[in-house]
Coordinates of C-alpha atoms in Angstrom, one line a residue:
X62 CA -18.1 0.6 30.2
X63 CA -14.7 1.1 28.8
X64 CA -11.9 -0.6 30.8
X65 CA -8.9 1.7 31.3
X66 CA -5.2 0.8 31.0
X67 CA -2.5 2.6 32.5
X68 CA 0.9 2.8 31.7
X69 CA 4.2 4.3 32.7
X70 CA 4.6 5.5 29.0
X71 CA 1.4 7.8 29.6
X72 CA 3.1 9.3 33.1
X73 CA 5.8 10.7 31.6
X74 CA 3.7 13.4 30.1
X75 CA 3.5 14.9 34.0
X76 CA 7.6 15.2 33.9
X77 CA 8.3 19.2 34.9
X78 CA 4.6 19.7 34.5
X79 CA 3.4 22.2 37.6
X80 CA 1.1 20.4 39.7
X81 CA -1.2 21.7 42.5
X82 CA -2.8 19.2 45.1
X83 CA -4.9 20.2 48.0
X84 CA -5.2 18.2 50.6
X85 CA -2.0 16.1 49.6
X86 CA -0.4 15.7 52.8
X87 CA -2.2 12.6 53.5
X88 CA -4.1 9.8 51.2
X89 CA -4.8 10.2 47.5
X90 CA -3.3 13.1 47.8
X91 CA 0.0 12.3 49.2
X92 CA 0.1 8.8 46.9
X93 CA -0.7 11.4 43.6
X94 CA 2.3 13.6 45.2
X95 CA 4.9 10.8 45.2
X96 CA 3.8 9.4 41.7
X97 CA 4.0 12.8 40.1
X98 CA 7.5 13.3 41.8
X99 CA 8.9 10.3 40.7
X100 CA 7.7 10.7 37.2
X101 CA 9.7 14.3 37.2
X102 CA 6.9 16.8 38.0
X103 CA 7.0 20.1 39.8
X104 CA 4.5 19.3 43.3
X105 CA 3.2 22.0 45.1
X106 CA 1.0 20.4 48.3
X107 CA -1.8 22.6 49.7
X108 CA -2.8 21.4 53.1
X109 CA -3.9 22.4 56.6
X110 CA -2.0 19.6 57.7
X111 CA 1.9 19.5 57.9
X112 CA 4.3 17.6 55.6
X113 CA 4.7 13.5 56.6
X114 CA 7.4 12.7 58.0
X115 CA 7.6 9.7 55.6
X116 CA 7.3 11.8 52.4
X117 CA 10.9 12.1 50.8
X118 CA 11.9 15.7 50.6
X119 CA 12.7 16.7 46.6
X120 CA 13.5 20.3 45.6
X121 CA 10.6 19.8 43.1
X122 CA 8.6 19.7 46.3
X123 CA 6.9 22.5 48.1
X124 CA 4.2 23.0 50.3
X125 CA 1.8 25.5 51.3
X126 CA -0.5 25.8 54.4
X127 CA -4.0 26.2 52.7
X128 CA -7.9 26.3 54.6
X129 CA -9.8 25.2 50.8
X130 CA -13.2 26.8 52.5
X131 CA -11.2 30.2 53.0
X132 CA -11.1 31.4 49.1
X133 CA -8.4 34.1 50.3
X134 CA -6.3 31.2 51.9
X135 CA -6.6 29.6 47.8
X136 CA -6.3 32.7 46.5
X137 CA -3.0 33.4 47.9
X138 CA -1.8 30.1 47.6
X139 CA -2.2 30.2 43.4
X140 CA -0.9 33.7 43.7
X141 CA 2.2 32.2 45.6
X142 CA 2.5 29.4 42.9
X143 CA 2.6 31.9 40.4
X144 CA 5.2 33.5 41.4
X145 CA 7.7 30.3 42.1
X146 CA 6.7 28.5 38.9
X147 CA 5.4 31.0 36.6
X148 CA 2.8 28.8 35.5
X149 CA 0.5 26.1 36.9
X150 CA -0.6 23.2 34.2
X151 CA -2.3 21.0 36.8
X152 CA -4.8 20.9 39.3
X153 CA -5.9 18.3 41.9
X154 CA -9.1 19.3 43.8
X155 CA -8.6 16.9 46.4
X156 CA -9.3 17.7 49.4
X157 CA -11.9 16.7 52.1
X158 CA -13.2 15.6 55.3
X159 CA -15.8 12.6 56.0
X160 CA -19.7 12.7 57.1
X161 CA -20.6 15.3 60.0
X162 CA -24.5 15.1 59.9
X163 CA -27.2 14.0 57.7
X164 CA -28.8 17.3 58.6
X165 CA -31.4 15.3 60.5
X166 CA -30.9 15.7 64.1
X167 CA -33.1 17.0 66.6
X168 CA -30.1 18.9 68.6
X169 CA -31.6 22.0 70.2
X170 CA -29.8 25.4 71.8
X171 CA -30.1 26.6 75.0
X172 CA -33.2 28.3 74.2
X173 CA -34.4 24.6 73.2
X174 CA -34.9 26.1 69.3
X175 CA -33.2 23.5 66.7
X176 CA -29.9 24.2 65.5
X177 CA -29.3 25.1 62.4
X178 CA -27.1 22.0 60.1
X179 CA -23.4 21.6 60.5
X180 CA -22.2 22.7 57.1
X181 CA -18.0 21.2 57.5
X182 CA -18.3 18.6 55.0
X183 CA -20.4 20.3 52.3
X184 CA -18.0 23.5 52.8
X185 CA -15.0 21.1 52.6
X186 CA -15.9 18.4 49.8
X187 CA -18.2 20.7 47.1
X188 CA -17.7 24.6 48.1
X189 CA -14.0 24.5 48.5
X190 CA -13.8 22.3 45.8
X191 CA -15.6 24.8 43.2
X192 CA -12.9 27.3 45.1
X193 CA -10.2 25.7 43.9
X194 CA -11.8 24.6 40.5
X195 CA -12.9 28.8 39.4
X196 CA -9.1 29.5 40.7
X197 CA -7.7 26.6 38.9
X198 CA -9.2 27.5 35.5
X199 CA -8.2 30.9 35.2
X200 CA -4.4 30.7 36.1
X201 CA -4.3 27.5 33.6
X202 CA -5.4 29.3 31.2
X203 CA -3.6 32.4 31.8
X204 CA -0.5 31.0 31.4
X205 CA -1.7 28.5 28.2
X206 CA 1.1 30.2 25.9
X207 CA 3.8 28.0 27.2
X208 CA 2.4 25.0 26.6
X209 CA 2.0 23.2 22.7
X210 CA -0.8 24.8 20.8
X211 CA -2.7 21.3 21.1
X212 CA -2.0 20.6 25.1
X213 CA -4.4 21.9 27.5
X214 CA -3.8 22.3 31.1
X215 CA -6.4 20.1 33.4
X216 CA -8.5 20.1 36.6
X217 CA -9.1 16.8 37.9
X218 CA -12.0 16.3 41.2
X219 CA -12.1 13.9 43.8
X220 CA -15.7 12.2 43.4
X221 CA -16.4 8.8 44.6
X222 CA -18.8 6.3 44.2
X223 CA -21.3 7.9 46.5
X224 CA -21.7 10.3 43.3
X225 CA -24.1 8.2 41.7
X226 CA -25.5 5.5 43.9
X227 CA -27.3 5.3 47.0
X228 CA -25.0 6.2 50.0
X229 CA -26.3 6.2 53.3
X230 CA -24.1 9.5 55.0
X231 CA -26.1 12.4 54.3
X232 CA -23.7 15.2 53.6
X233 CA -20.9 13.7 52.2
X234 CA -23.1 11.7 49.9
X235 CA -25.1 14.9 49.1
X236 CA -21.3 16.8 48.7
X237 CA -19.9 13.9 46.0
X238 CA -23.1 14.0 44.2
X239 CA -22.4 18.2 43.8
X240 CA -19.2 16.9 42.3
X241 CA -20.7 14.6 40.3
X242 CA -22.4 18.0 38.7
X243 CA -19.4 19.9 38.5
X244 CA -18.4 17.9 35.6
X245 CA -21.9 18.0 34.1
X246 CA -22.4 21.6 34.6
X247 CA -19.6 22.7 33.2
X248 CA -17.5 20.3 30.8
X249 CA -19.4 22.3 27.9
X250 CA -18.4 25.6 29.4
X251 CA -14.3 24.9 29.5
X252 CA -14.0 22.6 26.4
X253 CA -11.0 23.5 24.6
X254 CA -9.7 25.8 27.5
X255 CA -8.9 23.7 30.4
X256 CA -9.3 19.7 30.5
X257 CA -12.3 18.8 33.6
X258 CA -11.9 14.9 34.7
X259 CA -12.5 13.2 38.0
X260 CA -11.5 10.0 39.7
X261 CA -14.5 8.2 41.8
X262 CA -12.4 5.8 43.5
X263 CA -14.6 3.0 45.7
X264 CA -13.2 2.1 49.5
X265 CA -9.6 3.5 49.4
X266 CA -7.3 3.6 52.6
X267 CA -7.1 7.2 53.2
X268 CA -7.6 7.4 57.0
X269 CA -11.2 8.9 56.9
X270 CA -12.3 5.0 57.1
X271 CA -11.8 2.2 59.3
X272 CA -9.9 0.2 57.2
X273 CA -9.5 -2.7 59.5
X274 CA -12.9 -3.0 60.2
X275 CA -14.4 -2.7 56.3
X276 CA -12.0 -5.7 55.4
X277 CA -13.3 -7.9 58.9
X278 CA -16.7 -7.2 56.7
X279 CA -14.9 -9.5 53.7
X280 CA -14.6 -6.0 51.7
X281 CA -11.5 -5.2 50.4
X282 CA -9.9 -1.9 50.4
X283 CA -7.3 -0.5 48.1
X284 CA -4.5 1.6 48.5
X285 CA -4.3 5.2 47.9
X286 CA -1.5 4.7 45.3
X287 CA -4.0 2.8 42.8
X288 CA -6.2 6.4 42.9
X289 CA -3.1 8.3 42.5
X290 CA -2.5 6.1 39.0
X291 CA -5.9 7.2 37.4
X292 CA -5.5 11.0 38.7
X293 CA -1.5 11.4 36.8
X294 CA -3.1 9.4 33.7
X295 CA -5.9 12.4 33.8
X296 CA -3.0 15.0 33.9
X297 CA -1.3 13.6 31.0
X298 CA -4.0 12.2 28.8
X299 CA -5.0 14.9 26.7
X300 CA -7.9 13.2 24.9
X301 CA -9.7 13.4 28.0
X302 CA -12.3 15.8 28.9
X303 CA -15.6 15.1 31.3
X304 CA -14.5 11.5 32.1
X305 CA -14.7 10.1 35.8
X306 CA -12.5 7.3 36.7
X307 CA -13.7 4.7 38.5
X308 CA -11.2 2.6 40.3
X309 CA -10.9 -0.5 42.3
X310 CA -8.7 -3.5 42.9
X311 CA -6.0 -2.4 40.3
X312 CA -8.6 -2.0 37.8
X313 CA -10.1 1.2 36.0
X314 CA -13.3 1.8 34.3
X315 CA -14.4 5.1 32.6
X316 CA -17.9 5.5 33.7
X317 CA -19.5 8.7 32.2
X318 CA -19.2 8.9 28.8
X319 CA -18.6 5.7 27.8
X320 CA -20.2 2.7 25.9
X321 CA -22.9 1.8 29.1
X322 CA -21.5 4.1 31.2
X323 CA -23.8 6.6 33.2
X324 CA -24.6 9.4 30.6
X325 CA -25.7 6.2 28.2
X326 CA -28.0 4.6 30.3
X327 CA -29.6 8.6 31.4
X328 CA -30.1 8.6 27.6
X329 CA -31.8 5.2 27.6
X330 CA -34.4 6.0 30.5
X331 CA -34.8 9.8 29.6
X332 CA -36.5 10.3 26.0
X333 CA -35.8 13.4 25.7
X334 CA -32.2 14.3 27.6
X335 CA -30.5 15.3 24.2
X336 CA -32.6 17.7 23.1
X337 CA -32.5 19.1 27.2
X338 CA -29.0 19.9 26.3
X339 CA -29.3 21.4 22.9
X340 CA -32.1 23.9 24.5
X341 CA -30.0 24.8 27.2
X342 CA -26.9 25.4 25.0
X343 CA -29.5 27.4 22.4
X344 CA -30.6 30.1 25.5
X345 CA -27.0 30.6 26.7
X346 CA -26.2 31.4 22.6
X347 CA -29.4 33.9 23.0
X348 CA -28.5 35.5 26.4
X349 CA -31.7 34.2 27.9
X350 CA -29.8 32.5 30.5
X351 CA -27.7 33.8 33.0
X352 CA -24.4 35.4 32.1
X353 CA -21.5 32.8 32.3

Protein backbone atom coordinates (compact mmCIF):
# COMPACT_ATOMS: atom_id res chain seq x y z
CA UNK A 1 0.00 0.00 0.00
CA UNK A 2 1.16 3.38 -0.80
CA UNK A 3 2.49 5.39 2.20
CA UNK A 4 1.12 9.07 2.15
CA UNK A 5 3.09 12.24 2.98
CA UNK A 6 1.54 15.30 3.91
CA UNK A 7 2.73 18.60 3.74
CA UNK A 8 1.88 22.18 4.59
CA UNK A 9 2.77 23.09 0.90
CA UNK A 10 -0.30 20.76 -0.22
CA UNK A 11 -2.82 22.76 2.52
CA UNK A 12 -2.42 25.84 1.06
CA UNK A 13 -4.60 24.75 -1.83
CA UNK A 14 -7.71 25.01 0.93
CA UNK A 15 -6.78 28.97 1.39
CA UNK A 16 -10.39 30.90 0.63
CA UNK A 17 -11.64 27.62 -0.58
CA UNK A 18 -15.57 27.18 0.78
CA UNK A 19 -15.71 24.41 3.00
CA UNK A 20 -18.78 22.56 4.55
CA UNK A 21 -18.36 20.16 7.58
CA UNK A 22 -21.22 18.39 9.32
CA UNK A 23 -20.84 17.36 12.51
CA UNK A 24 -17.68 19.79 13.06
CA UNK A 25 -18.52 21.11 16.39
CA UNK A 26 -16.71 18.28 18.07
CA UNK A 27 -13.81 15.70 16.86
CA UNK A 28 -12.56 15.29 13.38
CA UNK A 29 -14.74 17.59 12.63
CA UNK A 30 -13.82 20.42 14.76
CA UNK A 31 -9.79 19.45 14.31
CA UNK A 32 -10.58 19.61 10.15
CA UNK A 33 -12.39 23.13 11.09
CA UNK A 34 -9.25 24.69 12.83
CA UNK A 35 -6.78 23.27 10.11
CA UNK A 36 -8.74 24.63 7.33
CA UNK A 37 -9.06 27.99 9.17
CA UNK A 38 -5.62 28.36 9.75
CA UNK A 39 -4.63 27.45 6.33
CA UNK A 40 -7.06 30.59 5.14
CA UNK A 41 -10.34 28.70 4.18
CA UNK A 42 -13.85 29.82 4.33
CA UNK A 43 -15.59 27.18 7.28
CA UNK A 44 -19.04 26.72 7.43
CA UNK A 45 -19.88 24.10 10.56
CA UNK A 46 -23.12 22.11 10.39
CA UNK A 47 -24.04 20.69 13.69
CA UNK A 48 -26.79 19.84 16.08
CA UNK A 49 -24.45 20.71 18.65
CA UNK A 50 -23.45 24.38 19.59
CA UNK A 51 -20.06 26.03 18.83
CA UNK A 52 -17.08 25.04 21.56
CA UNK A 53 -16.32 27.37 23.63
CA UNK A 54 -12.59 26.61 22.88
CA UNK A 55 -12.92 27.04 19.10
CA UNK A 56 -11.42 30.57 18.25
CA UNK A 57 -14.00 32.74 16.68
CA UNK A 58 -12.75 33.90 12.80
CA UNK A 59 -14.97 35.92 10.48
CA UNK A 60 -14.20 33.04 8.01
CA UNK A 61 -16.21 31.09 10.46
CA UNK A 62 -19.87 30.33 10.57
CA UNK A 63 -22.12 27.84 11.79
CA UNK A 64 -25.37 26.45 11.12
CA UNK A 65 -27.72 24.27 13.26
CA UNK A 66 -28.16 21.09 10.99
CA UNK A 67 -30.29 17.44 11.89
CA UNK A 68 -27.98 15.39 8.70
CA UNK A 69 -31.11 12.63 8.93
CA UNK A 70 -33.63 15.57 8.17
CA UNK A 71 -32.78 16.20 4.21
CA UNK A 72 -34.87 19.61 4.60
CA UNK A 73 -32.57 20.59 7.63
CA UNK A 74 -29.35 19.94 4.73
CA UNK A 75 -31.27 21.22 2.26
CA UNK A 76 -31.61 24.55 3.73
CA UNK A 77 -28.40 24.60 5.12
CA UNK A 78 -26.61 24.42 1.37
CA UNK A 79 -29.24 26.75 0.30
CA UNK A 80 -28.08 29.15 3.21
CA UNK A 81 -24.33 28.53 2.07
CA UNK A 82 -25.21 29.52 -1.22
CA UNK A 83 -26.35 32.51 -0.57
CA UNK A 84 -23.35 33.83 1.95
CA UNK A 85 -20.52 32.33 -0.24
CA UNK A 86 -21.86 31.94 -3.61
CA UNK A 87 -20.26 28.88 -4.03
CA UNK A 88 -19.35 25.76 -2.04
CA UNK A 89 -15.88 23.86 -3.35
CA UNK A 90 -15.78 21.46 -0.33
CA UNK A 91 -17.54 19.02 1.41
CA UNK A 92 -16.98 17.02 4.63
CA UNK A 93 -19.63 14.27 5.28
CA UNK A 94 -18.69 13.87 8.71
CA UNK A 95 -21.03 13.40 10.89
CA UNK A 96 -22.11 10.58 13.27
CA UNK A 97 -23.12 8.92 16.34
CA UNK A 98 -21.68 5.48 17.80
CA UNK A 99 -23.32 1.75 18.04
CA UNK A 100 -27.13 1.69 19.28
CA UNK A 101 -27.99 -2.09 18.55
CA UNK A 102 -26.83 -4.89 16.64
CA UNK A 103 -30.46 -5.34 15.69
CA UNK A 104 -30.41 -8.53 17.77
CA UNK A 105 -32.33 -7.97 20.84
CA UNK A 106 -35.22 -9.72 22.09
CA UNK A 107 -36.85 -6.31 23.52
CA UNK A 108 -40.66 -6.80 23.27
CA UNK A 109 -43.72 -4.02 23.47
CA UNK A 110 -46.40 -3.94 25.71
CA UNK A 111 -48.27 -6.31 23.70
CA UNK A 112 -45.01 -8.64 24.25
CA UNK A 113 -44.53 -8.56 20.04
CA UNK A 114 -40.71 -7.75 19.27
CA UNK A 115 -39.81 -4.36 18.50
CA UNK A 116 -38.90 -3.35 15.49
CA UNK A 117 -34.61 -2.29 15.20
CA UNK A 118 -33.48 1.13 16.42
CA UNK A 119 -32.42 2.69 13.15
CA UNK A 120 -30.13 6.08 14.88
CA UNK A 121 -26.90 5.09 13.86
CA UNK A 122 -27.60 3.68 10.34
CA UNK A 123 -29.83 6.97 9.78
CA UNK A 124 -26.98 9.06 11.20
CA UNK A 125 -23.62 7.37 9.75
CA UNK A 126 -24.85 6.05 5.96
CA UNK A 127 -28.48 7.79 5.21
CA UNK A 128 -27.48 11.22 6.25
CA UNK A 129 -24.35 10.78 4.83
CA UNK A 130 -25.65 9.96 1.20
CA UNK A 131 -27.93 13.24 2.21
CA UNK A 132 -25.28 15.37 2.34
CA UNK A 133 -23.18 13.57 -0.38
CA UNK A 134 -26.47 13.90 -3.48
CA UNK A 135 -26.61 17.67 -1.92
CA UNK A 136 -22.97 18.09 -2.03
CA UNK A 137 -22.50 17.09 -5.61
CA UNK A 138 -24.92 19.20 -7.21
CA UNK A 139 -24.10 22.62 -5.67
CA UNK A 140 -20.19 21.77 -6.42
CA UNK A 141 -20.86 21.37 -9.55
CA UNK A 142 -23.30 24.09 -10.06
CA UNK A 143 -21.05 26.55 -9.20
CA UNK A 144 -17.72 24.72 -11.10
CA UNK A 145 -17.27 27.92 -13.42
CA UNK A 146 -15.36 29.79 -10.79
CA UNK A 147 -12.98 27.43 -10.30
CA UNK A 148 -9.69 26.63 -13.00
CA UNK A 149 -10.89 24.49 -15.83
CA UNK A 150 -8.60 21.61 -14.40
CA UNK A 151 -9.77 21.85 -10.45
CA UNK A 152 -12.65 20.03 -9.32
CA UNK A 153 -14.52 20.61 -6.23
CA UNK A 154 -14.54 17.37 -3.73
CA UNK A 155 -16.66 15.29 -1.23
CA UNK A 156 -14.65 13.62 1.26
CA UNK A 157 -16.63 10.67 3.81
CA UNK A 158 -15.92 9.68 7.19
CA UNK A 159 -15.28 5.76 6.92
CA UNK A 160 -13.20 3.89 9.36
CA UNK A 161 -11.63 0.84 9.72
CA UNK A 162 -14.79 -1.07 10.54
CA UNK A 163 -15.30 -0.55 6.66
CA UNK A 164 -13.41 -3.47 5.70
CA UNK A 165 -12.68 -5.75 8.63
CA UNK A 166 -14.45 -7.62 11.07
CA UNK A 167 -16.03 -5.15 13.73
CA UNK A 168 -17.98 -6.53 16.32
CA UNK A 169 -20.92 -3.37 16.81
CA UNK A 170 -23.55 -4.33 14.53
CA UNK A 171 -24.88 -1.13 13.11
CA UNK A 172 -22.21 1.04 13.09
CA UNK A 173 -20.04 -1.58 11.58
CA UNK A 174 -22.87 -2.40 9.01
CA UNK A 175 -23.26 1.77 8.53
CA UNK A 176 -19.13 2.25 7.65
CA UNK A 177 -19.24 -0.72 5.50
CA UNK A 178 -22.33 1.35 3.47
CA UNK A 179 -19.67 3.97 3.28
CA UNK A 180 -17.25 1.87 2.24
CA UNK A 181 -19.70 1.46 -1.00
CA UNK A 182 -20.36 4.88 -1.42
CA UNK A 183 -17.06 5.22 -2.90
CA UNK A 184 -17.35 2.04 -4.92
CA UNK A 185 -20.81 2.69 -6.12
CA UNK A 186 -20.32 5.77 -7.36
CA UNK A 187 -16.58 6.98 -8.05
CA UNK A 188 -17.33 5.98 -11.77
CA UNK A 189 -20.53 7.94 -11.77
CA UNK A 190 -18.90 11.59 -10.63
CA UNK A 191 -15.41 11.17 -12.30
CA UNK A 192 -14.45 14.33 -13.81
CA UNK A 193 -17.42 16.28 -12.02
CA UNK A 194 -16.80 16.27 -8.42
CA UNK A 195 -13.60 14.60 -6.59
CA UNK A 196 -15.18 11.37 -4.00
CA UNK A 197 -12.32 10.46 -1.20
CA UNK A 198 -12.66 9.19 2.27
CA UNK A 199 -10.61 9.04 5.42
CA UNK A 200 -10.91 5.56 7.51
CA UNK A 201 -9.09 6.78 10.44
CA UNK A 202 -8.38 3.67 13.24
CA UNK A 203 -9.08 4.64 17.17
CA UNK A 204 -9.22 8.47 17.20
CA UNK A 205 -10.16 10.59 20.33
CA UNK A 206 -13.38 11.99 19.26
CA UNK A 207 -15.53 11.38 22.48
CA UNK A 208 -17.69 8.51 21.04
CA UNK A 209 -14.92 6.23 22.80
CA UNK A 210 -13.41 5.72 26.02
CA UNK A 211 -10.25 6.91 25.43
CA UNK A 212 -8.89 6.24 28.74
CA UNK A 213 -9.90 2.90 28.89
CA UNK A 214 -8.68 1.72 25.10
CA UNK A 215 -5.10 3.01 26.11
CA UNK A 216 -5.29 0.97 29.83
CA UNK A 217 -5.71 -1.91 27.10
CA UNK A 218 -1.94 -0.92 25.72
CA UNK A 219 -3.81 0.58 22.52
CA UNK A 220 -2.94 3.79 21.55
CA UNK A 221 -5.24 6.38 20.35
CA UNK A 222 -4.57 9.39 18.20
CA UNK A 223 -5.83 12.70 18.09
CA UNK A 224 -8.45 14.03 16.02
CA UNK A 225 -6.03 16.57 14.50
CA UNK A 226 -3.93 13.68 12.68
CA UNK A 227 -7.61 12.86 10.73
CA UNK A 228 -8.12 16.36 10.07
CA UNK A 229 -4.42 16.32 8.12
CA UNK A 230 -5.51 13.44 5.62
CA UNK A 231 -9.26 15.14 5.19
CA UNK A 232 -7.54 19.02 4.08
CA UNK A 233 -4.84 16.91 1.87
CA UNK A 234 -8.21 15.29 0.13
CA UNK A 235 -9.53 18.90 -0.38
CA UNK A 236 -6.52 20.11 -1.97
CA UNK A 237 -5.08 17.13 -3.85
CA UNK A 238 -6.58 17.10 -7.06
CA UNK A 239 -5.12 13.89 -8.34
CA UNK A 240 -7.26 12.16 -6.04
CA UNK A 241 -10.49 10.51 -6.77
CA UNK A 242 -11.87 7.07 -4.98
CA UNK A 243 -8.99 6.95 -2.45
CA UNK A 244 -9.59 6.20 1.35
CA UNK A 245 -7.14 7.29 3.74
CA UNK A 246 -6.20 5.25 6.32
CA UNK A 247 -4.58 6.94 9.22
CA UNK A 248 -2.85 6.09 12.45
CA UNK A 249 -0.01 7.17 14.73
CA UNK A 250 1.02 10.18 12.46
CA UNK A 251 1.21 7.94 9.57
CA UNK A 252 -1.00 7.62 6.35
CA UNK A 253 -1.66 4.78 4.00
CA UNK A 254 -3.85 4.87 0.87
CA UNK A 255 -5.71 1.67 0.94
CA UNK A 256 -8.11 1.25 -2.02
CA UNK A 257 -6.54 1.71 -5.00
CA UNK A 258 -3.23 1.22 -4.42
CA UNK A 259 -0.23 -1.16 -5.04
CA UNK A 260 -1.80 -4.14 -2.27
CA UNK A 261 -4.32 -2.13 -1.28
CA UNK A 262 -8.01 -3.48 -1.00
CA UNK A 263 -9.28 -3.25 -4.61
CA UNK A 264 -5.81 -5.25 -5.51
CA UNK A 265 -6.10 -8.04 -3.41
CA UNK A 266 -10.40 -8.28 -4.50
CA UNK A 267 -8.77 -8.61 -7.92
CA UNK A 268 -6.42 -11.41 -6.69
CA UNK A 269 -9.12 -13.61 -4.98
CA UNK A 270 -11.97 -12.73 -7.51
CA UNK A 271 -11.10 -14.12 -11.23
CA UNK A 272 -13.41 -12.43 -12.70
CA UNK A 273 -14.07 -8.76 -10.82
CA UNK A 274 -12.84 -6.72 -13.92
CA UNK A 275 -14.88 -7.91 -16.42
CA UNK A 276 -17.95 -7.50 -13.31
CA UNK A 277 -17.22 -3.84 -13.90
CA UNK A 278 -16.96 -3.58 -17.55
CA UNK A 279 -20.57 -5.47 -17.83
CA UNK A 280 -22.03 -3.26 -15.47
CA UNK A 281 -20.65 -0.05 -17.08
CA UNK A 282 -21.73 -1.81 -20.73
CA UNK A 283 -25.80 -2.04 -19.39
CA UNK A 284 -25.76 1.48 -17.96
CA UNK A 285 -24.28 2.70 -21.72
CA UNK A 286 -27.45 0.42 -23.05
CA UNK A 287 -30.17 1.72 -20.62
CA UNK A 288 -30.67 -1.74 -19.26
CA UNK A 289 -30.01 -0.63 -15.90
CA UNK A 290 -31.69 1.80 -13.91
CA UNK A 291 -31.67 5.46 -14.83
CA UNK A 292 -28.75 7.24 -13.00
Amino acid sequence: MAAVQISDDILEGIKDKVVLITGGASGIGKATAELCLKHGANVIIADLKPLPSDLETSEKLRFITVDVFSWESQRDAFIQVEEWFGQIDHVFANAGVGPTTNFLDDNLDENGQLTPPDMRTINVNLLGVIFTLRLAAYYIQKHSAHRASSELGSIVVTASTASFQNFSVGDYTIAKHGVLGIIRGLRHLIEGKVRLNAVAPSWTATGMVATGFIEGLGVGVQGPEVVARSVALLFSDQQRHGDIIYSWDGKYLEVNQSEGGLLAATEGILVNSASEETVVRKLREGNFLAPI
